Coordinates of C-alpha atoms and ligand atoms in Angstrom, one line a residue:
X135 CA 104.2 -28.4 -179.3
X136 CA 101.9 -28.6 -182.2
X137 CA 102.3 -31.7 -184.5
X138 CA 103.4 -28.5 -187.5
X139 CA 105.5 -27.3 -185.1
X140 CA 107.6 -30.7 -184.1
X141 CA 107.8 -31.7 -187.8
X142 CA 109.0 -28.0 -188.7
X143 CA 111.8 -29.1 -186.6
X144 CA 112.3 -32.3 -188.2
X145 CA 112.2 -30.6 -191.4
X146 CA 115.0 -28.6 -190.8
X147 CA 117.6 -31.9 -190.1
X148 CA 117.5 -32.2 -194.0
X149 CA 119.4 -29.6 -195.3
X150 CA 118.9 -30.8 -199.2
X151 CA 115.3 -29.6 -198.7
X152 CA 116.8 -26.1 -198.8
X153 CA 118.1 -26.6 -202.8
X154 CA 116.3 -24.9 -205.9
X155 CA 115.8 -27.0 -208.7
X156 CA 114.7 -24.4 -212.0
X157 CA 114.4 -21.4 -209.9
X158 CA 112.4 -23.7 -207.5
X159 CA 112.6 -24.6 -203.7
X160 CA 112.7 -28.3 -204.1
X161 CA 109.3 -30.0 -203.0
X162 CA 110.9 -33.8 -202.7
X163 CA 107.7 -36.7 -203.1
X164 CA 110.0 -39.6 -203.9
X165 CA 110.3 -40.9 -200.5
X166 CA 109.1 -44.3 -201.6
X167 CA 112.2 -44.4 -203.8
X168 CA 114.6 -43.3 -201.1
X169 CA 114.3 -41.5 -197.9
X170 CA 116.2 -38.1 -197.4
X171 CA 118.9 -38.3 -195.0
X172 CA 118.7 -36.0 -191.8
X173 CA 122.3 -34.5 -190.5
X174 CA 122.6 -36.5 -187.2
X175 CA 123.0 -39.9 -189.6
X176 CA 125.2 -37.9 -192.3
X177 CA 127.1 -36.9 -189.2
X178 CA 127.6 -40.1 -188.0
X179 CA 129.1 -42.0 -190.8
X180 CA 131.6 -38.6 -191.2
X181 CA 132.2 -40.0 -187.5
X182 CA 132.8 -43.2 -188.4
X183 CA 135.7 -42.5 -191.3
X184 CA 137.0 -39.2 -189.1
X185 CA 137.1 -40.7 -185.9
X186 CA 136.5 -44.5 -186.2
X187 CA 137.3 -46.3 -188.9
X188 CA 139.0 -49.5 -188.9
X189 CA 137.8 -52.8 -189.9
X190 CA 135.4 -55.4 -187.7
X191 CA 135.8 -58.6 -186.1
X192 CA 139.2 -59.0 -186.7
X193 CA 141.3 -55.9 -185.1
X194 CA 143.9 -56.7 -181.9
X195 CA 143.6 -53.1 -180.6
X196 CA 140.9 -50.6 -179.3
X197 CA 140.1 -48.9 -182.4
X198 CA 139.2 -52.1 -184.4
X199 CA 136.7 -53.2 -180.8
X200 CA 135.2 -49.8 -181.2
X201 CA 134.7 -50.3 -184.4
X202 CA 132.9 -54.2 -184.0
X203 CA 131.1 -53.1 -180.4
X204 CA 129.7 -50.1 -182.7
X205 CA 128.6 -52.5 -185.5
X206 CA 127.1 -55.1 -183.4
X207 CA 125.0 -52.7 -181.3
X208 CA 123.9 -51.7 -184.6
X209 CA 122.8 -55.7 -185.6
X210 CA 121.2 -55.3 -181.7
X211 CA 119.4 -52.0 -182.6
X212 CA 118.0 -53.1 -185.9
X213 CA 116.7 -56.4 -184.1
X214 CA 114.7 -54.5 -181.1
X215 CA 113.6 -52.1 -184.4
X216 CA 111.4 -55.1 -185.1
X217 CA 111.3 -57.4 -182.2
X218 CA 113.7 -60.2 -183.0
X219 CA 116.8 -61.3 -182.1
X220 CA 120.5 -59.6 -182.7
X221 CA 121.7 -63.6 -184.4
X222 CA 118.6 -63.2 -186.2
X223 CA 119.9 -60.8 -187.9
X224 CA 121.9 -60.6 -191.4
X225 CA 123.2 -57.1 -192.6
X226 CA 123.1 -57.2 -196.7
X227 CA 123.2 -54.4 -199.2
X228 CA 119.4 -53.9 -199.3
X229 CA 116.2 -55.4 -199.9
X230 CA 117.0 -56.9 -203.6
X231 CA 120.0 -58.9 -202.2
X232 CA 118.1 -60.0 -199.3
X233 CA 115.6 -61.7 -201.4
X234 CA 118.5 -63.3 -203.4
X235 CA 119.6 -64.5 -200.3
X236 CA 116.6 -66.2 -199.1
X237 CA 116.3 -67.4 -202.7
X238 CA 119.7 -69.0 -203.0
X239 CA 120.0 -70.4 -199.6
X240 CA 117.1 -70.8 -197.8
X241 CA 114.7 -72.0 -200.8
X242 CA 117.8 -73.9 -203.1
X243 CA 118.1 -75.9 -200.2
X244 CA 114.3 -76.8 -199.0
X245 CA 112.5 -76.7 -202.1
X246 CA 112.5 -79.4 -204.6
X247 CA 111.4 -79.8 -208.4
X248 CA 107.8 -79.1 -208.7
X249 CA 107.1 -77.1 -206.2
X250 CA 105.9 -73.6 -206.7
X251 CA 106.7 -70.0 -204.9
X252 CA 103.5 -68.2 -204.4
X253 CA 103.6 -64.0 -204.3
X254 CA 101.1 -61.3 -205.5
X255 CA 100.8 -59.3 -208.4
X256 CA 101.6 -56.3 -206.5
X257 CA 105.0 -57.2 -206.0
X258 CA 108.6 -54.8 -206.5
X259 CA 110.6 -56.8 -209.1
X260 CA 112.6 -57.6 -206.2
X261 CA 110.1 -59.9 -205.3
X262 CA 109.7 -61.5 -208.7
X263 CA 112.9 -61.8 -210.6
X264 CA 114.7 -63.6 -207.8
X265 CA 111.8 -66.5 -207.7
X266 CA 112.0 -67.2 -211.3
X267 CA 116.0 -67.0 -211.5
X268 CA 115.6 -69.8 -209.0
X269 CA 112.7 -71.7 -210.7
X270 CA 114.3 -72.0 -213.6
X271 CA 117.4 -73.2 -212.4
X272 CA 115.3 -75.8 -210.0
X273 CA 112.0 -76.4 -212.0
X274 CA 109.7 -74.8 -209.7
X275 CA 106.9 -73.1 -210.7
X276 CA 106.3 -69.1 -209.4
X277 CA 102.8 -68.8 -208.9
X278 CA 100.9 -65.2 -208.0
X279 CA 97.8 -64.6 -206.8
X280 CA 95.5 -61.7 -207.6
X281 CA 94.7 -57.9 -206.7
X282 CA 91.3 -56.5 -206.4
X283 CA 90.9 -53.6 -209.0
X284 CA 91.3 -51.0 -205.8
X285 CA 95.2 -52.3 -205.6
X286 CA 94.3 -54.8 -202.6
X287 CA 95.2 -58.2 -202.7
X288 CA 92.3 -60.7 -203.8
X289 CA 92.4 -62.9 -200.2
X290 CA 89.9 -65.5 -201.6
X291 CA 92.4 -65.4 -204.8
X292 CA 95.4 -65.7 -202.1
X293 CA 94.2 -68.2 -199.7
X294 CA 92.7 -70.4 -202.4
X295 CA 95.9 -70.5 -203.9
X296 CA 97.9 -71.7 -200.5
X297 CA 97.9 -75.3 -201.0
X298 CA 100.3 -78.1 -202.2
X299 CA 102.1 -78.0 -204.0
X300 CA 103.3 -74.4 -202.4
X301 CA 106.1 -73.5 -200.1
X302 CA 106.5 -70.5 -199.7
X303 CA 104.7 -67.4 -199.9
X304 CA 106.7 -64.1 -200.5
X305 CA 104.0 -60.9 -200.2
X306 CA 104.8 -57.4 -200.0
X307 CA 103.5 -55.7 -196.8
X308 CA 103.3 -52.3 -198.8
X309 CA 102.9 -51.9 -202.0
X310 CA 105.8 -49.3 -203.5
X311 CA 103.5 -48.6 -206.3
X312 CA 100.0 -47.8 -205.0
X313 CA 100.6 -47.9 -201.2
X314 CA 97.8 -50.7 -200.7
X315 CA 98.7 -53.0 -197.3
X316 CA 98.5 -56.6 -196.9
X317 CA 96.8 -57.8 -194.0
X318 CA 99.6 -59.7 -192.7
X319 CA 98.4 -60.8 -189.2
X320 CA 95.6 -62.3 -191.1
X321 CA 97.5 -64.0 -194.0
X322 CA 100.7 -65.1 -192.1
X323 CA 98.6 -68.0 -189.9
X324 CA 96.7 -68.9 -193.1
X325 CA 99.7 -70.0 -194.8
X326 CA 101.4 -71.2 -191.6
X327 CA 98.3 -73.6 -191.4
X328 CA 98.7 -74.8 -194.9
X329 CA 102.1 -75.5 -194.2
X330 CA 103.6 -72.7 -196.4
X331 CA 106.9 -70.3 -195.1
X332 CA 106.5 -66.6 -196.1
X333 CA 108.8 -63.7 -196.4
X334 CA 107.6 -60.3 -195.9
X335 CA 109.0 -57.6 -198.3
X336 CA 109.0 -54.3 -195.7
X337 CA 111.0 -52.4 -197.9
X338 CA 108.1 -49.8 -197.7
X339 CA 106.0 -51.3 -194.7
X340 CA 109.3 -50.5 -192.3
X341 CA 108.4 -46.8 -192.3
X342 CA 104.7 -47.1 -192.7
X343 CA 103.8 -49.4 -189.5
X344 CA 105.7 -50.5 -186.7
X345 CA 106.8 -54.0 -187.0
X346 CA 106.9 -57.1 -184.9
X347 CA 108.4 -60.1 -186.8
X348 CA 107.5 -62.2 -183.4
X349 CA 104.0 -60.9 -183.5
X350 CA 103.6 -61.7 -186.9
X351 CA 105.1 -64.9 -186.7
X352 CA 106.5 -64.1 -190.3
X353 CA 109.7 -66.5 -191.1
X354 CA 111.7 -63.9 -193.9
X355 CA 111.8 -60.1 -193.6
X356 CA 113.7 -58.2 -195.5
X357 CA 113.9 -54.2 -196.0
X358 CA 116.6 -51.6 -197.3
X359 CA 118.0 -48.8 -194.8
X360 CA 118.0 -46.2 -197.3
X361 CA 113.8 -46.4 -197.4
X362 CA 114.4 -45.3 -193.3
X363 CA 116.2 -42.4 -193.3
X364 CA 120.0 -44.0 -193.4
X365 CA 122.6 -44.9 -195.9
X366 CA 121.9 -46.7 -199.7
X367 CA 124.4 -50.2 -199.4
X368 CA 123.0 -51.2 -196.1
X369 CA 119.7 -53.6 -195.6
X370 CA 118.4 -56.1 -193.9
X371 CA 117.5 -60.0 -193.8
X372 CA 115.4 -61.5 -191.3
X373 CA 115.1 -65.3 -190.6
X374 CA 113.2 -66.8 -187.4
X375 CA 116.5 -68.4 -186.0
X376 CA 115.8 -72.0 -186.5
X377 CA 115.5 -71.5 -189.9
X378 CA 118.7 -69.3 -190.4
X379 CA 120.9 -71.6 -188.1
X380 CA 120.4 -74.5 -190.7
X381 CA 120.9 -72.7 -194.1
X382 CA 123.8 -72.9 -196.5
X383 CA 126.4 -70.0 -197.3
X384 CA 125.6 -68.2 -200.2
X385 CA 128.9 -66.2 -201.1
X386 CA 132.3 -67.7 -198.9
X387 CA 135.1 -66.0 -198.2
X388 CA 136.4 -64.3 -195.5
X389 CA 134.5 -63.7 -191.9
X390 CA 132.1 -66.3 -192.6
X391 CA 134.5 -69.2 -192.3
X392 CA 135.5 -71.4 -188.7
X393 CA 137.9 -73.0 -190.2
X394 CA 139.8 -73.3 -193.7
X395 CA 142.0 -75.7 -195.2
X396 CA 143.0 -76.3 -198.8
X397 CA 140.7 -79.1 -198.7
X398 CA 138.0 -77.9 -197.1
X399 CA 136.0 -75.1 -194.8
X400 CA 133.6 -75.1 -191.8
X401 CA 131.3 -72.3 -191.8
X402 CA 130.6 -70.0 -189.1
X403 CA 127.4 -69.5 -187.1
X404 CA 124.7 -67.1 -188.1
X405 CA 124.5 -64.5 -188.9
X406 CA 128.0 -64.0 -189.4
X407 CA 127.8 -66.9 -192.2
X408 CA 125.8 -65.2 -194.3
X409 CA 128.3 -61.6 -194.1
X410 CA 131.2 -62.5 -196.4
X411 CA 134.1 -60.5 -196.6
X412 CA 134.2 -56.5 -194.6
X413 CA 130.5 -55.2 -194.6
X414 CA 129.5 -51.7 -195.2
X415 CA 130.3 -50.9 -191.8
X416 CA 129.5 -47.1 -192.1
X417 CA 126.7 -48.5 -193.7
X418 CA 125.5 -49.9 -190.3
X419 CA 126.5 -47.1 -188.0
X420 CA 124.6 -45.0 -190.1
X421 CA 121.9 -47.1 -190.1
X422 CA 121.9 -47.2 -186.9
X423 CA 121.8 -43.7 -186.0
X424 CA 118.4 -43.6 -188.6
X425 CA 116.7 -46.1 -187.0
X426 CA 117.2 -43.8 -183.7
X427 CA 116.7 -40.9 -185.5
X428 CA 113.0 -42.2 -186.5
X429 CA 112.5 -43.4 -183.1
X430 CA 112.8 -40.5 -181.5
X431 CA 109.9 -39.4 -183.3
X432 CA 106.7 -40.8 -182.1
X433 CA 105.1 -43.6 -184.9
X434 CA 101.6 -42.5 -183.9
X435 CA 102.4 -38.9 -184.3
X436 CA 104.4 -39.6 -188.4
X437 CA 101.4 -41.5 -189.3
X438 CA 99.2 -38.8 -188.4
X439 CA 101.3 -36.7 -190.1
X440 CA 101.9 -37.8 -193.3
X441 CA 98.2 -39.0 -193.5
X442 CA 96.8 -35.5 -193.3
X443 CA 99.3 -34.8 -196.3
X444 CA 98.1 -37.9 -198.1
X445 CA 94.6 -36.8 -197.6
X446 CA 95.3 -33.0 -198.4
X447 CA 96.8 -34.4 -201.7
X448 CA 94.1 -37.0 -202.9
X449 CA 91.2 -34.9 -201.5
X450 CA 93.3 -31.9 -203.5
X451 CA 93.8 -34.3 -206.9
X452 CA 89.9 -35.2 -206.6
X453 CA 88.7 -31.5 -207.5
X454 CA 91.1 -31.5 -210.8
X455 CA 89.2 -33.1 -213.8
X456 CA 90.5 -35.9 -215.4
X457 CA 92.5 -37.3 -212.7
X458 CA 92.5 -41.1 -211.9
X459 CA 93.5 -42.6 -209.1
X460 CA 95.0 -46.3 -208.3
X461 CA 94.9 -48.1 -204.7
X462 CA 93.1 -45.3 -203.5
X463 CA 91.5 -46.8 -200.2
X464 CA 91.2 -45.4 -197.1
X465 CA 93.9 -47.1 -194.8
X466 CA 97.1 -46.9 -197.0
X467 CA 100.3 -46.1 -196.9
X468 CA 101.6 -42.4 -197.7
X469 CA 102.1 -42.9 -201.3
X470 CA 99.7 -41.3 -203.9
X471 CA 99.5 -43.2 -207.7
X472 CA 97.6 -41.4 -210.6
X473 CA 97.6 -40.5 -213.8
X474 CA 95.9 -37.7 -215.9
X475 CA 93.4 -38.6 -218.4
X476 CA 94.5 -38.2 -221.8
X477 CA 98.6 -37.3 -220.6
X478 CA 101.5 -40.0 -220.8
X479 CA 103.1 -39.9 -217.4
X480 CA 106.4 -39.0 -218.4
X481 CA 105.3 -35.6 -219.8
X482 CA 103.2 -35.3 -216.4
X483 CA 106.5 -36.1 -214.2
X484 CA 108.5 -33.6 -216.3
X485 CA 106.2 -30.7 -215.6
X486 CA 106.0 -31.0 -212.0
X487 CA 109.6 -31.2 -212.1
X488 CA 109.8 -27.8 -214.3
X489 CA 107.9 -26.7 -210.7
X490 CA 110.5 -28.2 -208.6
X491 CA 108.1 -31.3 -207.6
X492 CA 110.2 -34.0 -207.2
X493 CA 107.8 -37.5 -208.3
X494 CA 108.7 -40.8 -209.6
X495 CA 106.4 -41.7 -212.9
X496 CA 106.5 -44.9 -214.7
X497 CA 106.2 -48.4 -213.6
X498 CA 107.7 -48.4 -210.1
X499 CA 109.5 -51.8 -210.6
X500 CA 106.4 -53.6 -210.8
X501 CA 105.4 -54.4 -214.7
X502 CA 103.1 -56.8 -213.9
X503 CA 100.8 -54.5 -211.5
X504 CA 101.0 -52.2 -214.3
X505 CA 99.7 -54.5 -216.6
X506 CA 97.0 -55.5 -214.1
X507 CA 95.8 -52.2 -214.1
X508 CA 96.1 -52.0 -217.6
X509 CA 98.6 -48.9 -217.8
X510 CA 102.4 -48.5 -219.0
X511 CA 102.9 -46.3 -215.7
X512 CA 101.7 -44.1 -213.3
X513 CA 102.5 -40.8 -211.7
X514 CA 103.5 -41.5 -208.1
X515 CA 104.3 -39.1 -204.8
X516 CA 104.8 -40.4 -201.9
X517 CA 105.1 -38.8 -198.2
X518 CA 107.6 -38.4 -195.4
X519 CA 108.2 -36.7 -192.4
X520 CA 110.0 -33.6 -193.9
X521 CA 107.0 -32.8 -196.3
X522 CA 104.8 -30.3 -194.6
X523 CA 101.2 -28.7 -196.4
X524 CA 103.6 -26.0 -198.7
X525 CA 104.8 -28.9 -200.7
X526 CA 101.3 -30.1 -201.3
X527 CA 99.7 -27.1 -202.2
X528 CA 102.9 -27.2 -204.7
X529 CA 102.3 -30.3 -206.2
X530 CA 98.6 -29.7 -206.6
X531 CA 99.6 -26.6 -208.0
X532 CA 101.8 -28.1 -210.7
X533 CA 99.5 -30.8 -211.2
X534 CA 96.6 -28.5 -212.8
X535 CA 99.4 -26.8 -214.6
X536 CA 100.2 -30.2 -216.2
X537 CA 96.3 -30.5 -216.7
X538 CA 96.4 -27.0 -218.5
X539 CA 99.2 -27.6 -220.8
X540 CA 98.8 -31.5 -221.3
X541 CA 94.9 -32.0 -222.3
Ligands
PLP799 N1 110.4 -54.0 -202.5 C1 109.7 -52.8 -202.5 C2 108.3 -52.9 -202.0 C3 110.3 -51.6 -202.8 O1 109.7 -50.5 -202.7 C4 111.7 -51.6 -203.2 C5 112.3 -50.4 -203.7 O2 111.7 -49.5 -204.3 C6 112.4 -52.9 -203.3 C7 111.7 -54.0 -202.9 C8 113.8 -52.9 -203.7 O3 114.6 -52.2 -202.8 P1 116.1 -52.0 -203.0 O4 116.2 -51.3 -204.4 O5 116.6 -51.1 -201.9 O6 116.7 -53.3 -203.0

């Protein structure tokens, strides 16, 4: 089967693809934002509240054993996803929280006054706000080093930077905004020699590469299943298990307890200190059934994919005049960031919308990358498996229509 023909087929799981937006098939390019969800994982979490539903770790009959056996071979699933370990696992609501919870556990604990949180100007706000809540609370100082003006990181910036008095590096491994990777494997040992932790934000690198936390060596990893095909609610929080076994609670209540009294509490082990109170358990079923889903498909063959729409797109924005492009180097993620000379992008974003192109345009959660590149915003489409060479022909299509009507 042809790779058109195989992702025809995965095109047609995603029934939304088939709505009109202003007399228009939709042509969806926000995939950065959130994934579409294919019917096998809508299907599952139905499933779950038809068929299944009863709460976790706590039940004294079948149903409620189903229900944990179902939710721990989900904590299994999403640990082989990237080569750790199911107690290395802790399910949150999504990549914002997990940062909040290596913030407010991990780092409250180990850093002290003075020291200083190194990260990148290309980070989400998720990567950014959480740092200085804590800084502020603990006098530390949140450093960041700098990007390259093609939307790379500056490494001689990064690695000159990685020295006392710094503890922790916190790095995207794809940028949301431009789609510009970090060379992990390359910057991971660098700050392991100098004595520095990092946390990986894979919010966007989870569906762009495969990833091996072990083969990284990466201490933090934290990503959001509704960037991977499955559920909004659900994410994920990575810690190498000697780190996670000796942090604090963050929120108490119940589940995470071993024993209560009105004058005290011992915690539970981890992971299950760090899950408060009933999780989104259809959250993790259906997360589970997503990360399966995108197994199923070959990585090699959705990279090749959504690469030739990437390239169909830039080489296709290239031949309109007065387009500029930002991170636009060769390896990248599938995410596309421009802006039209002499057009705000708002009034670019609302056209293609008018032509039932679905993009994000403005700052993408990451002010200070704007800044850097010295624009309010940006026009951004990003690529998935469901997009096929119609729906770029329809966005370059809209695009010079924007170009006619806007300069
Ligand atoms: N980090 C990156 C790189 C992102 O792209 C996003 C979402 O756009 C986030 C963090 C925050 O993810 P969430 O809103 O799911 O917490």
């Amino acid at each position: 089967m042809s790779l058109a023909d195989r992702f025809a087929k995965v095109r047609a799981d995603f029934p939304i693809l088939r709505r009109r937006f202003h007399g228009k098939e939709l042509v969806y390019l926000d995939s950065a934002a959130t994934t579409l969800k294919p019917e096998p994982v809508v299907k599952r979490i139905a499933d779950y509240y038809l068929l299944e539903s009863a709460n976790v770790h706590r039940g004294a009959y079948a149903l409620s054993d189903e229900a944990t056996r179902n939710f721990e071979e989900a904590r299994a699933d999403v640990a082989s996803l990237i080569h750790a370990s199911p107690e290395e696992i802790v399910f949150v609501r999504n990549t914002t929280e997990a940062v909040n919870l290596a913030a407010h556990s991990w780092a409250e604990k180990n850093l002290s006054p003075g020291d200083h949180i190194l990260i990148t100007e290309l980070e989400h706000h998720a990567n950014i706000v959480p740092w200085q809540i804590l800084a502020e609370k603990k006098g530390l100082k949140v450093v960041a080093a700098r990007i390259l003006d093609n939307g790379q990181v500056d490494e001689a910036d990064l690695f000159a930077k990685l020295k006392e008095p710094v503890k922790l590096l916190a790095i995207t491994g794809c940028s949301n905004a431009l789609g510009t990777f970090t060379d992990l494997s390359k910057i991971i040992p660098r700050a392991h020699a100098a004595g520095v932790k990092v946390l990986v934000d894979a919010a966007q690198l989870i569906s762009q590469k495969p990833v091996n936390v072990r083969e990284l060596d990466v201490d933090f990893l934290v990503f959001s299943g509704h960037k991977l095909f499955g559920p909004t609610g659900i994410g994920v929080f990575y810690a190498r298990h000697e780190l996670l076994k000796d942090m604090p609670p963050w929120q108490g209540g119940g589940s995470m307890i071993a024993e209560v009294t009105l004058e005290k509490t011992t915690f539970n082990e981890a992971p299950f200190r760090f899950e408060a109170g009933t999780p989104h358990i259809e959250g993790t079923v259906g997360l589970h059934a997503a990360i399966r889903y995108f197994q199923a498909l070959d990585f090699d063959d959705v990279r090749a994919w959504e690469h030739a729409l990437l390239k169909k797109a830039t080489d296709g924005l290239r031949g309109i005049p007065g387009i500029i492009l930002y991170g636009d180097v060769p390896d990248k993620g599938a995410i596309l960031s421009f802006n039209l000379r002499g057009a705000h992008h708002s009034d670019v974003g609302q056209i293609l919308d008018q032509q039932g192109v679905a993009v994000r345009a403005g700052h993408h959660c990451t002010q200070p990358l704007m800044k850097r590149l010295g624009v309010p915003g940006t026009v951004r489409a990003s690529f998935s498996i469901y997009n096929n060479d119609a729906d770029v022909e329809a966005f370059l299509k809209a695009v010079s229509k924007a170009r006619e009507l806007l300069t």
